[in-house]
Amino acid sequence: MQQAPLTPDLVPGGSERSDKLSPSIPTTVSALANLKYLIVGLVFGLVFVKAEIISWFRIQEMFRLDSFHMYGVIGSAILVGMASVYLIKRFDLKTMQGETVRIAPKSFTKGQVYGGLIFGLGWALTGACPGPLFAQIGSGYLVIGMTLLSAIAGTWLYGYFRNHLPH
Amino acid sequence: MSFLEFISQPWPWYVAGPLIGLTVPILLLIGNKSFGISSSLRHICAACLPANISFFHYNWKQEAWNLFFVVGVLIGGFIATRFLANLNPFQLAPATETALRSLGIQDFSGLMPADLFAVSNLFTLKGLFFFVIGGLMVGFGTRWAGGCTSGHAIMGLSNLQWPSLVATISFMAGGFAMTHLVLPFIFKLIN
């Protein structure tokens, strides 16, 4: 099997963290350790539904500039995220495991423009970015399972054509 | 007003936004993880159908936290809808409602327009555009861009990364183009 090199723009989410993963954690321990991410995700999904971010209508309001709601949500999320990252760096806060917090820089590729435009087109059509897709299915809109399958297929097609696309 | 009634109301942006923003430091501090959701789609490809594509040959199990996170999002969606659902009718900006009515949307009762997002539309032109083509664009575009609203707009901008600003502007430009230029044609085709 050919191993993909995990360069920054290739690593999932564009972050470089292959260097600090410990490969020898037993599966049961790591499954338990991963439960905390499920709980964070659960709260996140709850907020998505309660603030109606999963609504196709709210996304339409945003792109028609008819409501401040989505801009307020995304804008205040960014401000809180920015302040948090600043404080973590400023006071050199450690992780629960005692590690130094590391955030990989994002490197520029043309994909951020081309891919970004394509995602934007799809966002307004489906009314969902990847996060809300999962929350919509959980909310009982089972037909969104088809959208999720298509999004997985789209990701796969990107992998297939990757070497022929400008980056 | 009881506590349950209180949290059953739709949450305003100034509650939801900061809570979403807090995901950034929480993930960093509990496990040195950078917030990002679209990566989960790549891990699913790597786990289920890596084929002969080098992009999907990596140890996805080391990134399993991301899959736990999205399963959590799904469960959170279930709990919110099942137990904390808003009791009042969905409120939409009148201008958006007028615009969508003129395009042919009739049902404004739920979070999603029932005219489009119904199982009966799966194998119709509506399904082709709103589920299949839309989904393909979301998956293909986010991966090409190296992230979505969470990875770029929230995590990337929180870390002051200018490529994430480029990506976020492109997301918005694509969304405006679809809404104002393409959507009217699609609605003409499907109605």
JSON list of C-alpha atoms in Angstrom, two decimals, chain A residues 1-4 10-13 17 20-21 23 31 34 36-38 40-42 44-58 60-61 63-66 68-69 71-73 76-78 80-82 84-85 88-89 94-97 99-103 105-108 111-126 128-131 134-139 141 143-144 146-148 150-160 162 165-167, chain B residues 7-11 13 16-18 20-25 27-33 35 37-39 41-45 49 53-57 62-63 65 68-70 72-78 80-81 84 86 90-93 95-96 99-100 103 107-108 110-113 117-119 122 129-132 134-146 148-149 151 153 155 157-159 161-164 166-167 170-176 178-180 183 186:
[
{"chain": "A", "resi": 1, "resn": "MET", "atom": "CA", "xyz": [0.00, 0.00, 0.00]},
{"chain": "A", "resi": 2, "resn": "GLN", "atom": "CA", "xyz": [1.22, 3.45, -0.86]},
{"chain": "A", "resi": 3, "resn": "GLN", "atom": "CA", "xyz": [1.15, 5.80, 2.10]},
{"chain": "A", "resi": 4, "resn": "ALA", "atom": "CA", "xyz": [0.03, 9.36, 1.44]},
{"chain": "A", "resi": 10, "resn": "LEU", "atom": "CA", "xyz": [-2.92, 16.99, 2.77]},
{"chain": "A", "resi": 11, "resn": "VAL", "atom": "CA", "xyz": [-3.57, 16.26, 6.39]},
{"chain": "A", "resi": 12, "resn": "PRO", "atom": "CA", "xyz": [-7.29, 16.22, 7.17]},
{"chain": "A", "resi": 13, "resn": "GLY", "atom": "CA", "xyz": [-8.49, 19.70, 8.05]},
{"chain": "A", "resi": 17, "resn": "ARG", "atom": "CA", "xyz": [-0.34, 16.67, 13.52]},
{"chain": "A", "resi": 20, "resn": "LYS", "atom": "CA", "xyz": [2.33, 13.96, 17.89]},
{"chain": "A", "resi": 21, "resn": "LEU", "atom": "CA", "xyz": [0.04, 11.00, 17.44]},
{"chain": "A", "resi": 23, "resn": "PRO", "atom": "CA", "xyz": [0.43, 4.94, 17.37]},
{"chain": "A", "resi": 31, "resn": "ALA", "atom": "CA", "xyz": [-12.27, 4.53, 21.98]},
{"chain": "A", "resi": 34, "resn": "ASN", "atom": "CA", "xyz": [-12.50, 9.54, 22.00]},
{"chain": "A", "resi": 36, "resn": "LYS", "atom": "CA", "xyz": [-15.06, 13.15, 25.06]},
{"chain": "A", "resi": 37, "resn": "TYR", "atom": "CA", "xyz": [-15.12, 14.28, 21.44]},
{"chain": "A", "resi": 38, "resn": "LEU", "atom": "CA", "xyz": [-18.52, 12.66, 21.02]},
{"chain": "A", "resi": 40, "resn": "VAL", "atom": "CA", "xyz": [-18.36, 17.97, 22.59]},
{"chain": "A", "resi": 41, "resn": "GLY", "atom": "CA", "xyz": [-19.94, 17.09, 19.24]},
{"chain": "A", "resi": 42, "resn": "LEU", "atom": "CA", "xyz": [-23.26, 16.40, 20.95]},
{"chain": "A", "resi": 44, "resn": "PHE", "atom": "CA", "xyz": [-22.33, 21.35, 19.20]},
{"chain": "A", "resi": 45, "resn": "GLY", "atom": "CA", "xyz": [-25.16, 19.53, 17.38]},
{"chain": "A", "resi": 46, "resn": "LEU", "atom": "CA", "xyz": [-27.62, 20.68, 20.02]},
{"chain": "A", "resi": 47, "resn": "VAL", "atom": "CA", "xyz": [-26.60, 24.31, 19.48]},
{"chain": "A", "resi": 48, "resn": "PHE", "atom": "CA", "xyz": [-26.89, 23.85, 15.71]},
{"chain": "A", "resi": 49, "resn": "VAL", "atom": "CA", "xyz": [-30.52, 22.81, 16.02]},
{"chain": "A", "resi": 50, "resn": "LYS", "atom": "CA", "xyz": [-31.50, 25.21, 18.81]},
{"chain": "A", "resi": 51, "resn": "ALA", "atom": "CA", "xyz": [-30.12, 28.23, 16.93]},
{"chain": "A", "resi": 52, "resn": "GLU", "atom": "CA", "xyz": [-31.73, 26.89, 13.71]},
{"chain": "A", "resi": 53, "resn": "ILE", "atom": "CA", "xyz": [-28.37, 26.93, 11.94]},
{"chain": "A", "resi": 54, "resn": "ILE", "atom": "CA", "xyz": [-29.34, 23.63, 10.30]},
{"chain": "A", "resi": 55, "resn": "SER", "atom": "CA", "xyz": [-32.24, 25.35, 8.56]},
{"chain": "A", "resi": 56, "resn": "TRP", "atom": "CA", "xyz": [-32.13, 25.70, 4.78]},
{"chain": "A", "resi": 57, "resn": "PHE", "atom": "CA", "xyz": [-34.28, 28.82, 5.25]},
{"chain": "A", "resi": 58, "resn": "ARG", "atom": "CA", "xyz": [-31.72, 30.48, 7.58]},
{"chain": "A", "resi": 60, "resn": "GLN", "atom": "CA", "xyz": [-31.24, 31.55, 2.37]},
{"chain": "A", "resi": 61, "resn": "GLU", "atom": "CA", "xyz": [-31.83, 34.52, 4.71]},
{"chain": "A", "resi": 63, "resn": "PHE", "atom": "CA", "xyz": [-27.35, 34.88, 1.31]},
{"chain": "A", "resi": 64, "resn": "ARG", "atom": "CA", "xyz": [-30.28, 37.24, 0.69]},
{"chain": "A", "resi": 65, "resn": "LEU", "atom": "CA", "xyz": [-29.00, 39.60, 3.42]},
{"chain": "A", "resi": 66, "resn": "ASP", "atom": "CA", "xyz": [-32.45, 39.51, 5.03]},
{"chain": "A", "resi": 68, "resn": "PHE", "atom": "CA", "xyz": [-28.34, 39.19, 10.77]},
{"chain": "A", "resi": 69, "resn": "HIS", "atom": "CA", "xyz": [-28.76, 35.84, 12.57]},
{"chain": "A", "resi": 71, "resn": "TYR", "atom": "CA", "xyz": [-23.70, 36.57, 10.45]},
{"chain": "A", "resi": 72, "resn": "GLY", "atom": "CA", "xyz": [-24.05, 37.05, 14.20]},
{"chain": "A", "resi": 73, "resn": "VAL", "atom": "CA", "xyz": [-23.54, 33.33, 14.84]},
{"chain": "A", "resi": 76, "resn": "SER", "atom": "CA", "xyz": [-19.30, 35.87, 17.30]},
{"chain": "A", "resi": 77, "resn": "ALA", "atom": "CA", "xyz": [-18.00, 32.28, 16.98]},
{"chain": "A", "resi": 78, "resn": "ILE", "atom": "CA", "xyz": [-14.90, 33.62, 15.21]},
{"chain": "A", "resi": 80, "resn": "VAL", "atom": "CA", "xyz": [-14.63, 33.90, 20.71]},
{"chain": "A", "resi": 81, "resn": "GLY", "atom": "CA", "xyz": [-12.34, 31.46, 18.87]},
{"chain": "A", "resi": 82, "resn": "MET", "atom": "CA", "xyz": [-9.81, 34.23, 18.16]},
{"chain": "A", "resi": 84, "resn": "SER", "atom": "CA", "xyz": [-9.39, 31.84, 23.00]},
{"chain": "A", "resi": 85, "resn": "VAL", "atom": "CA", "xyz": [-6.48, 31.06, 20.68]},
{"chain": "A", "resi": 88, "resn": "ILE", "atom": "CA", "xyz": [-3.91, 30.00, 24.90]},
{"chain": "A", "resi": 89, "resn": "LYS", "atom": "CA", "xyz": [-0.81, 31.33, 23.15]},
{"chain": "A", "resi": 94, "resn": "LYS", "atom": "CA", "xyz": [-1.24, 23.27, 28.18]},
{"chain": "A", "resi": 95, "resn": "THR", "atom": "CA", "xyz": [-3.61, 20.54, 27.07]},
{"chain": "A", "resi": 96, "resn": "MET", "atom": "CA", "xyz": [-5.18, 18.10, 29.55]},
{"chain": "A", "resi": 97, "resn": "GLN", "atom": "CA", "xyz": [-2.31, 15.76, 28.70]},
{"chain": "A", "resi": 99, "resn": "GLU", "atom": "CA", "xyz": [1.23, 19.09, 25.91]},
{"chain": "A", "resi": 100, "resn": "THR", "atom": "CA", "xyz": [1.90, 22.46, 24.37]},
{"chain": "A", "resi": 101, "resn": "VAL", "atom": "CA", "xyz": [-1.04, 23.48, 22.19]},
{"chain": "A", "resi": 102, "resn": "ARG", "atom": "CA", "xyz": [-0.11, 23.22, 18.54]},
{"chain": "A", "resi": 103, "resn": "ILE", "atom": "CA", "xyz": [-2.11, 24.59, 15.63]},
{"chain": "A", "resi": 105, "resn": "PRO", "atom": "CA", "xyz": [-0.66, 26.93, 9.87]},
{"chain": "A", "resi": 106, "resn": "LYS", "atom": "CA", "xyz": [-2.82, 26.80, 6.74]},
{"chain": "A", "resi": 107, "resn": "SER", "atom": "CA", "xyz": [-0.85, 27.07, 3.54]},
{"chain": "A", "resi": 108, "resn": "PHE", "atom": "CA", "xyz": [-2.39, 28.81, 0.57]},
{"chain": "A", "resi": 111, "resn": "GLY", "atom": "CA", "xyz": [-8.07, 25.11, -4.05]},
{"chain": "A", "resi": 112, "resn": "GLN", "atom": "CA", "xyz": [-9.17, 27.61, -1.43]},
{"chain": "A", "resi": 113, "resn": "VAL", "atom": "CA", "xyz": [-10.58, 29.74, -4.26]},
{"chain": "A", "resi": 114, "resn": "TYR", "atom": "CA", "xyz": [-11.86, 27.06, -6.71]},
{"chain": "A", "resi": 115, "resn": "GLY", "atom": "CA", "xyz": [-12.90, 24.56, -4.07]},
{"chain": "A", "resi": 116, "resn": "GLY", "atom": "CA", "xyz": [-14.21, 27.35, -1.89]},
{"chain": "A", "resi": 117, "resn": "LEU", "atom": "CA", "xyz": [-16.48, 28.64, -4.67]},
{"chain": "A", "resi": 118, "resn": "ILE", "atom": "CA", "xyz": [-17.77, 25.12, -5.39]},
{"chain": "A", "resi": 119, "resn": "PHE", "atom": "CA", "xyz": [-18.49, 24.51, -1.72]},
{"chain": "A", "resi": 120, "resn": "GLY", "atom": "CA", "xyz": [-20.26, 27.90, -1.51]},
{"chain": "A", "resi": 121, "resn": "LEU", "atom": "CA", "xyz": [-22.50, 26.97, -4.44]},
{"chain": "A", "resi": 122, "resn": "GLY", "atom": "CA", "xyz": [-23.32, 23.66, -2.77]},
{"chain": "A", "resi": 123, "resn": "TRP", "atom": "CA", "xyz": [-23.85, 25.35, 0.60]},
{"chain": "A", "resi": 124, "resn": "ALA", "atom": "CA", "xyz": [-26.64, 27.57, -0.75]},
{"chain": "A", "resi": 125, "resn": "LEU", "atom": "CA", "xyz": [-28.20, 24.63, -2.61]},
{"chain": "A", "resi": 126, "resn": "THR", "atom": "CA", "xyz": [-28.24, 22.09, 0.22]},
{"chain": "A", "resi": 128, "resn": "ALA", "atom": "CA", "xyz": [-25.85, 22.89, 4.87]},
{"chain": "A", "resi": 129, "resn": "CYS", "atom": "CA", "xyz": [-22.15, 22.74, 5.44]},
{"chain": "A", "resi": 130, "resn": "PRO", "atom": "CA", "xyz": [-20.76, 19.37, 6.56]},
{"chain": "A", "resi": 131, "resn": "GLY", "atom": "CA", "xyz": [-21.54, 19.89, 10.29]},
{"chain": "A", "resi": 134, "resn": "PHE", "atom": "CA", "xyz": [-25.08, 15.38, 10.48]},
{"chain": "A", "resi": 135, "resn": "ALA", "atom": "CA", "xyz": [-27.37, 17.45, 12.75]},
{"chain": "A", "resi": 136, "resn": "GLN", "atom": "CA", "xyz": [-30.12, 17.48, 10.09]},
{"chain": "A", "resi": 137, "resn": "ILE", "atom": "CA", "xyz": [-30.05, 13.69, 9.86]},
{"chain": "A", "resi": 138, "resn": "GLY", "atom": "CA", "xyz": [-30.17, 13.46, 13.66]},
{"chain": "A", "resi": 139, "resn": "SER", "atom": "CA", "xyz": [-33.15, 15.84, 13.64]},
{"chain": "A", "resi": 141, "resn": "TYR", "atom": "CA", "xyz": [-34.55, 14.66, 8.07]},
{"chain": "A", "resi": 143, "resn": "VAL", "atom": "CA", "xyz": [-33.53, 12.18, 3.32]},
{"chain": "A", "resi": 144, "resn": "ILE", "atom": "CA", "xyz": [-30.40, 14.27, 4.03]},
{"chain": "A", "resi": 146, "resn": "MET", "atom": "CA", "xyz": [-28.63, 11.11, 0.44]},
{"chain": "A", "resi": 147, "resn": "THR", "atom": "CA", "xyz": [-26.92, 14.52, 0.63]},
{"chain": "A", "resi": 148, "resn": "LEU", "atom": "CA", "xyz": [-24.34, 13.12, 3.05]},
{"chain": "A", "resi": 150, "resn": "SER", "atom": "CA", "xyz": [-23.24, 12.53, -2.13]},
{"chain": "A", "resi": 151, "resn": "ALA", "atom": "CA", "xyz": [-20.85, 14.68, -0.07]},
{"chain": "A", "resi": 152, "resn": "ILE", "atom": "CA", "xyz": [-18.80, 11.57, 0.73]},
{"chain": "A", "resi": 153, "resn": "ALA", "atom": "CA", "xyz": [-18.83, 10.70, -2.98]},
{"chain": "A", "resi": 154, "resn": "GLY", "atom": "CA", "xyz": [-17.73, 14.27, -3.78]},
{"chain": "A", "resi": 155, "resn": "THR", "atom": "CA", "xyz": [-14.83, 13.95, -1.35]},
{"chain": "A", "resi": 156, "resn": "TRP", "atom": "CA", "xyz": [-13.89, 10.63, -2.97]},
{"chain": "A", "resi": 157, "resn": "LEU", "atom": "CA", "xyz": [-14.02, 12.18, -6.45]},
{"chain": "A", "resi": 158, "resn": "TYR", "atom": "CA", "xyz": [-11.71, 14.94, -5.25]},
{"chain": "A", "resi": 159, "resn": "GLY", "atom": "CA", "xyz": [-9.23, 12.29, -4.11]},
{"chain": "A", "resi": 160, "resn": "TYR", "atom": "CA", "xyz": [-9.56, 10.55, -7.47]},
{"chain": "A", "resi": 162, "resn": "ARG", "atom": "CA", "xyz": [-6.61, 15.39, -7.08]},
{"chain": "A", "resi": 165, "resn": "LEU", "atom": "CA", "xyz": [-6.50, 19.76, -10.26]},
{"chain": "A", "resi": 166, "resn": "PRO", "atom": "CA", "xyz": [-4.65, 23.05, -9.73]},
{"chain": "A", "resi": 167, "resn": "HIS", "atom": "CA", "xyz": [-3.41, 23.61, -6.18]},
{"chain": "B", "resi": 7, "resn": "ILE", "atom": "CA", "xyz": [-34.31, 26.42, 26.54]},
{"chain": "B", "resi": 8, "resn": "SER", "atom": "CA", "xyz": [-37.03, 25.28, 24.15]},
{"chain": "B", "resi": 9, "resn": "GLN", "atom": "CA", "xyz": [-37.09, 28.72, 22.54]},
{"chain": "B", "resi": 10, "resn": "PRO", "atom": "CA", "xyz": [-34.84, 29.25, 19.52]},
{"chain": "B", "resi": 11, "resn": "TRP", "atom": "CA", "xyz": [-31.46, 30.43, 20.78]},
{"chain": "B", "resi": 13, "resn": "TRP", "atom": "CA", "xyz": [-27.03, 34.32, 17.76]},
{"chain": "B", "resi": 16, "resn": "ALA", "atom": "CA", "xyz": [-25.14, 30.13, 19.83]},
{"chain": "B", "resi": 17, "resn": "GLY", "atom": "CA", "xyz": [-22.15, 31.88, 18.25]},
{"chain": "B", "resi": 18, "resn": "PRO", "atom": "CA", "xyz": [-19.99, 32.07, 21.39]},
{"chain": "B", "resi": 20, "resn": "ILE", "atom": "CA", "xyz": [-19.72, 27.34, 18.80]},
{"chain": "B", "resi": 21, "resn": "GLY", "atom": "CA", "xyz": [-16.58, 29.49, 19.16]},
{"chain": "B", "resi": 22, "resn": "LEU", "atom": "CA", "xyz": [-15.79, 27.76, 22.45]},
{"chain": "B", "resi": 23, "resn": "THR", "atom": "CA", "xyz": [-15.45, 24.48, 20.54]},
{"chain": "B", "resi": 24, "resn": "VAL", "atom": "CA", "xyz": [-12.08, 25.81, 19.33]},
{"chain": "B", "resi": 25, "resn": "PRO", "atom": "CA", "xyz": [-10.35, 26.06, 22.74]},
{"chain": "B", "resi": 27, "resn": "LEU", "atom": "CA", "xyz": [-10.86, 20.73, 21.35]},
{"chain": "B", "resi": 28, "resn": "LEU", "atom": "CA", "xyz": [-7.38, 22.24, 21.65]},
{"chain": "B", "resi": 29, "resn": "LEU", "atom": "CA", "xyz": [-7.27, 21.81, 25.41]},
{"chain": "B", "resi": 30, "resn": "ILE", "atom": "CA", "xyz": [-8.81, 18.34, 25.72]},
{"chain": "B", "resi": 31, "resn": "GLY", "atom": "CA", "xyz": [-6.62, 16.73, 23.08]},
{"chain": "B", "resi": 32, "resn": "ASN", "atom": "CA", "xyz": [-4.70, 19.23, 20.93]},
{"chain": "B", "resi": 33, "resn": "LYS", "atom": "CA", "xyz": [-7.23, 18.87, 18.12]},
{"chain": "B", "resi": 35, "resn": "PHE", "atom": "CA", "xyz": [-11.60, 22.06, 14.92]},
{"chain": "B", "resi": 37, "resn": "ILE", "atom": "CA", "xyz": [-15.69, 18.82, 10.32]},
{"chain": "B", "resi": 38, "resn": "SER", "atom": "CA", "xyz": [-15.29, 18.16, 6.59]},
{"chain": "B", "resi": 39, "resn": "SER", "atom": "CA", "xyz": [-12.22, 15.97, 7.33]},
{"chain": "B", "resi": 41, "resn": "LEU", "atom": "CA", "xyz": [-15.84, 12.83, 5.08]},
{"chain": "B", "resi": 42, "resn": "ARG", "atom": "CA", "xyz": [-12.26, 12.06, 4.04]},
{"chain": "B", "resi": 43, "resn": "HIS", "atom": "CA", "xyz": [-11.85, 9.59, 6.91]},
{"chain": "B", "resi": 44, "resn": "ILE", "atom": "CA", "xyz": [-15.06, 7.84, 5.85]},
{"chain": "B", "resi": 45, "resn": "CYS", "atom": "CA", "xyz": [-13.62, 7.48, 2.32]},
{"chain": "B", "resi": 49, "resn": "LEU", "atom": "CA", "xyz": [-13.42, 2.90, -0.07]},
{"chain": "B", "resi": 53, "resn": "ILE", "atom": "CA", "xyz": [-6.08, 6.52, -4.31]},
{"chain": "B", "resi": 54, "resn": "SER", "atom": "CA", "xyz": [-3.04, 7.64, -2.30]},
{"chain": "B", "resi": 55, "resn": "PHE", "atom": "CA", "xyz": [-5.07, 10.54, -0.84]},
{"chain": "B", "resi": 56, "resn": "PHE", "atom": "CA", "xyz": [-7.09, 7.96, 1.12]},
{"chain": "B", "resi": 57, "resn": "HIS", "atom": "CA", "xyz": [-4.19, 5.80, 2.25]},
{"chain": "B", "resi": 62, "resn": "GLN", "atom": "CA", "xyz": [-5.55, 7.99, 14.34]},
{"chain": "B", "resi": 63, "resn": "GLU", "atom": "CA", "xyz": [-8.08, 10.63, 13.30]},
{"chain": "B", "resi": 65, "resn": "TRP", "atom": "CA", "xyz": [-11.80, 11.49, 17.17]},
{"chain": "B", "resi": 68, "resn": "PHE", "atom": "CA", "xyz": [-16.73, 10.46, 17.21]},
{"chain": "B", "resi": 69, "resn": "PHE", "atom": "CA", "xyz": [-17.32, 14.21, 17.00]},
{"chain": "B", "resi": 70, "resn": "VAL", "atom": "CA", "xyz": [-19.71, 14.00, 14.02]},
{"chain": "B", "resi": 72, "resn": "GLY", "atom": "CA", "xyz": [-22.01, 13.39, 18.57]},
{"chain": "B", "resi": 73, "resn": "VAL", "atom": "CA", "xyz": [-23.36, 16.14, 16.30]},
{"chain": "B", "resi": 74, "resn": "LEU", "atom": "CA", "xyz": [-25.94, 13.69, 14.94]},
{"chain": "B", "resi": 75, "resn": "ILE", "atom": "CA", "xyz": [-27.01, 12.61, 18.45]},
{"chain": "B", "resi": 76, "resn": "GLY", "atom": "CA", "xyz": [-27.13, 16.26, 19.57]},
{"chain": "B", "resi": 77, "resn": "GLY", "atom": "CA", "xyz": [-29.42, 17.01, 16.63]},
{"chain": "B", "resi": 78, "resn": "PHE", "atom": "CA", "xyz": [-31.69, 14.16, 17.70]},
{"chain": "B", "resi": 80, "resn": "ALA", "atom": "CA", "xyz": [-32.52, 18.91, 20.48]},
{"chain": "B", "resi": 81, "resn": "THR", "atom": "CA", "xyz": [-35.33, 18.04, 18.07]},
{"chain": "B", "resi": 84, "resn": "LEU", "atom": "CA", "xyz": [-36.05, 20.59, 23.28]},
{"chain": "B", "resi": 86, "resn": "ASN", "atom": "CA", "xyz": [-39.19, 25.00, 19.68]},
{"chain": "B", "resi": 90, "resn": "PHE", "atom": "CA", "xyz": [-40.69, 28.90, 12.66]},
{"chain": "B", "resi": 91, "resn": "GLN", "atom": "CA", "xyz": [-40.08, 32.62, 12.02]},
{"chain": "B", "resi": 92, "resn": "LEU", "atom": "CA", "xyz": [-38.58, 33.57, 8.69]},
{"chain": "B", "resi": 93, "resn": "ALA", "atom": "CA", "xyz": [-37.60, 37.04, 7.49]},
{"chain": "B", "resi": 95, "resn": "ALA", "atom": "CA", "xyz": [-38.37, 39.37, 2.51]},
{"chain": "B", "resi": 96, "resn": "THR", "atom": "CA", "xyz": [-36.87, 35.87, 2.22]},
{"chain": "B", "resi": 99, "resn": "ALA", "atom": "CA", "xyz": [-38.59, 35.75, -2.55]},
{"chain": "B", "resi": 100, "resn": "LEU", "atom": "CA", "xyz": [-38.86, 31.99, -1.97]},
{"chain": "B", "resi": 103, "resn": "LEU", "atom": "CA", "xyz": [-39.63, 30.74, -6.71]},
{"chain": "B", "resi": 107, "resn": "ASP", "atom": "CA", "xyz": [-44.33, 25.15, 2.90]},
{"chain": "B", "resi": 108, "resn": "PHE", "atom": "CA", "xyz": [-42.69, 27.42, 5.50]},
{"chain": "B", "resi": 110, "resn": "GLY", "atom": "CA", "xyz": [-40.43, 23.58, 9.36]},
{"chain": "B", "resi": 111, "resn": "LEU", "atom": "CA", "xyz": [-36.71, 24.23, 9.52]},
{"chain": "B", "resi": 112, "resn": "MET", "atom": "CA", "xyz": [-36.39, 22.69, 6.05]},
{"chain": "B", "resi": 113, "resn": "PRO", "atom": "CA", "xyz": [-38.80, 23.36, 3.16]},
{"chain": "B", "resi": 117, "resn": "PHE", "atom": "CA", "xyz": [-36.53, 17.93, 1.41]},
{"chain": "B", "resi": 118, "resn": "ALA", "atom": "CA", "xyz": [-39.00, 15.07, 1.23]},
{"chain": "B", "resi": 119, "resn": "VAL", "atom": "CA", "xyz": [-38.20, 11.39, 0.73]},
{"chain": "B", "resi": 122, "resn": "LEU", "atom": "CA", "xyz": [-35.31, 11.36, -3.82]},
{"chain": "B", "resi": 129, "resn": "PHE", "atom": "CA", "xyz": [-30.21, 19.13, -7.60]},
{"chain": "B", "resi": 130, "resn": "PHE", "atom": "CA", "xyz": [-30.75, 19.58, -3.87]},
{"chain": "B", "resi": 131, "resn": "PHE", "atom": "CA", "xyz": [-29.38, 16.27, -2.58]},
{"chain": "B", "resi": 132, "resn": "VAL", "atom": "CA", "xyz": [-27.05, 14.75, -5.17]},
{"chain": "B", "resi": 134, "resn": "GLY", "atom": "CA", "xyz": [-25.53, 19.90, -3.91]},
{"chain": "B", "resi": 135, "resn": "GLY", "atom": "CA", "xyz": [-23.95, 17.17, -1.80]},
{"chain": "B", "resi": 136, "resn": "LEU", "atom": "CA", "xyz": [-21.28, 16.41, -4.41]},
{"chain": "B", "resi": 137, "resn": "MET", "atom": "CA", "xyz": [-20.35, 20.11, -4.49]},
{"chain": "B", "resi": 138, "resn": "VAL", "atom": "CA", "xyz": [-20.13, 20.30, -0.70]},
{"chain": "B", "resi": 139, "resn": "GLY", "atom": "CA", "xyz": [-17.86, 17.23, -0.51]},
{"chain": "B", "resi": 140, "resn": "PHE", "atom": "CA", "xyz": [-15.69, 18.04, -3.51]},
{"chain": "B", "resi": 141, "resn": "GLY", "atom": "CA", "xyz": [-15.42, 21.76, -2.74]},
{"chain": "B", "resi": 142, "resn": "THR", "atom": "CA", "xyz": [-14.59, 21.47, 0.96]},
{"chain": "B", "resi": 143, "resn": "ARG", "atom": "CA", "xyz": [-11.85, 18.94, 0.34]},
{"chain": "B", "resi": 144, "resn": "TRP", "atom": "CA", "xyz": [-10.33, 20.95, -2.51]},
{"chain": "B", "resi": 145, "resn": "ALA", "atom": "CA", "xyz": [-10.44, 24.03, -0.29]},
{"chain": "B", "resi": 146, "resn": "GLY", "atom": "CA", "xyz": [-8.92, 22.04, 2.57]},
{"chain": "B", "resi": 148, "resn": "CYS", "atom": "CA", "xyz": [-15.26, 24.05, 5.46]},
{"chain": "B", "resi": 149, "resn": "THR", "atom": "CA", "xyz": [-16.98, 26.69, 7.56]},
{"chain": "B", "resi": 151, "resn": "GLY", "atom": "CA", "xyz": [-12.01, 24.37, 9.61]},
{"chain": "B", "resi": 153, "resn": "ALA", "atom": "CA", "xyz": [-13.98, 30.24, 8.74]},
{"chain": "B", "resi": 155, "resn": "MET", "atom": "CA", "xyz": [-10.67, 27.55, 13.25]},
{"chain": "B", "resi": 157, "resn": "LEU", "atom": "CA", "xyz": [-9.65, 32.71, 11.18]},
{"chain": "B", "resi": 158, "resn": "SER", "atom": "CA", "xyz": [-9.34, 32.18, 14.95]},
{"chain": "B", "resi": 159, "resn": "ASN", "atom": "CA", "xyz": [-5.68, 31.42, 14.28]},
{"chain": "B", "resi": 161, "resn": "GLN", "atom": "CA", "xyz": [-4.58, 32.42, 8.88]},
{"chain": "B", "resi": 162, "resn": "TRP", "atom": "CA", "xyz": [-5.00, 34.50, 5.72]},
{"chain": "B", "resi": 163, "resn": "PRO", "atom": "CA", "xyz": [-5.56, 31.46, 3.44]},
{"chain": "B", "resi": 164, "resn": "SER", "atom": "CA", "xyz": [-8.64, 30.76, 5.57]},
{"chain": "B", "resi": 166, "resn": "VAL", "atom": "CA", "xyz": [-9.48, 33.61, 1.15]},
{"chain": "B", "resi": 167, "resn": "ALA", "atom": "CA", "xyz": [-11.43, 30.37, 1.58]},
{"chain": "B", "resi": 170, "resn": "SER", "atom": "CA", "xyz": [-14.84, 32.17, -1.67]},
{"chain": "B", "resi": 171, "resn": "PHE", "atom": "CA", "xyz": [-17.48, 30.21, 0.32]},
{"chain": "B", "resi": 172, "resn": "MET", "atom": "CA", "xyz": [-19.60, 33.35, 0.63]},
{"chain": "B", "resi": 173, "resn": "ALA", "atom": "CA", "xyz": [-19.10, 34.34, -3.02]},
{"chain": "B", "resi": 174, "resn": "GLY", "atom": "CA", "xyz": [-20.22, 30.86, -4.12]},
{"chain": "B", "resi": 175, "resn": "GLY", "atom": "CA", "xyz": [-23.27, 31.05, -1.85]},
{"chain": "B", "resi": 176, "resn": "PHE", "atom": "CA", "xyz": [-24.34, 34.47, -3.15]},
{"chain": "B", "resi": 178, "resn": "MET", "atom": "CA", "xyz": [-25.98, 30.20, -6.22]},
{"chain": "B", "resi": 179, "resn": "THR", "atom": "CA", "xyz": [-28.75, 32.09, -4.40]},
{"chain": "B", "resi": 180, "resn": "HIS", "atom": "CA", "xyz": [-29.05, 35.02, -6.79]},
{"chain": "B", "resi": 183, "resn": "LEU", "atom": "CA", "xyz": [-31.24, 29.12, -7.99]},
{"chain": "B", "resi": 186, "resn": "ILE", "atom": "CA", "xyz": [-33.03, 25.54, -10.99]}
]
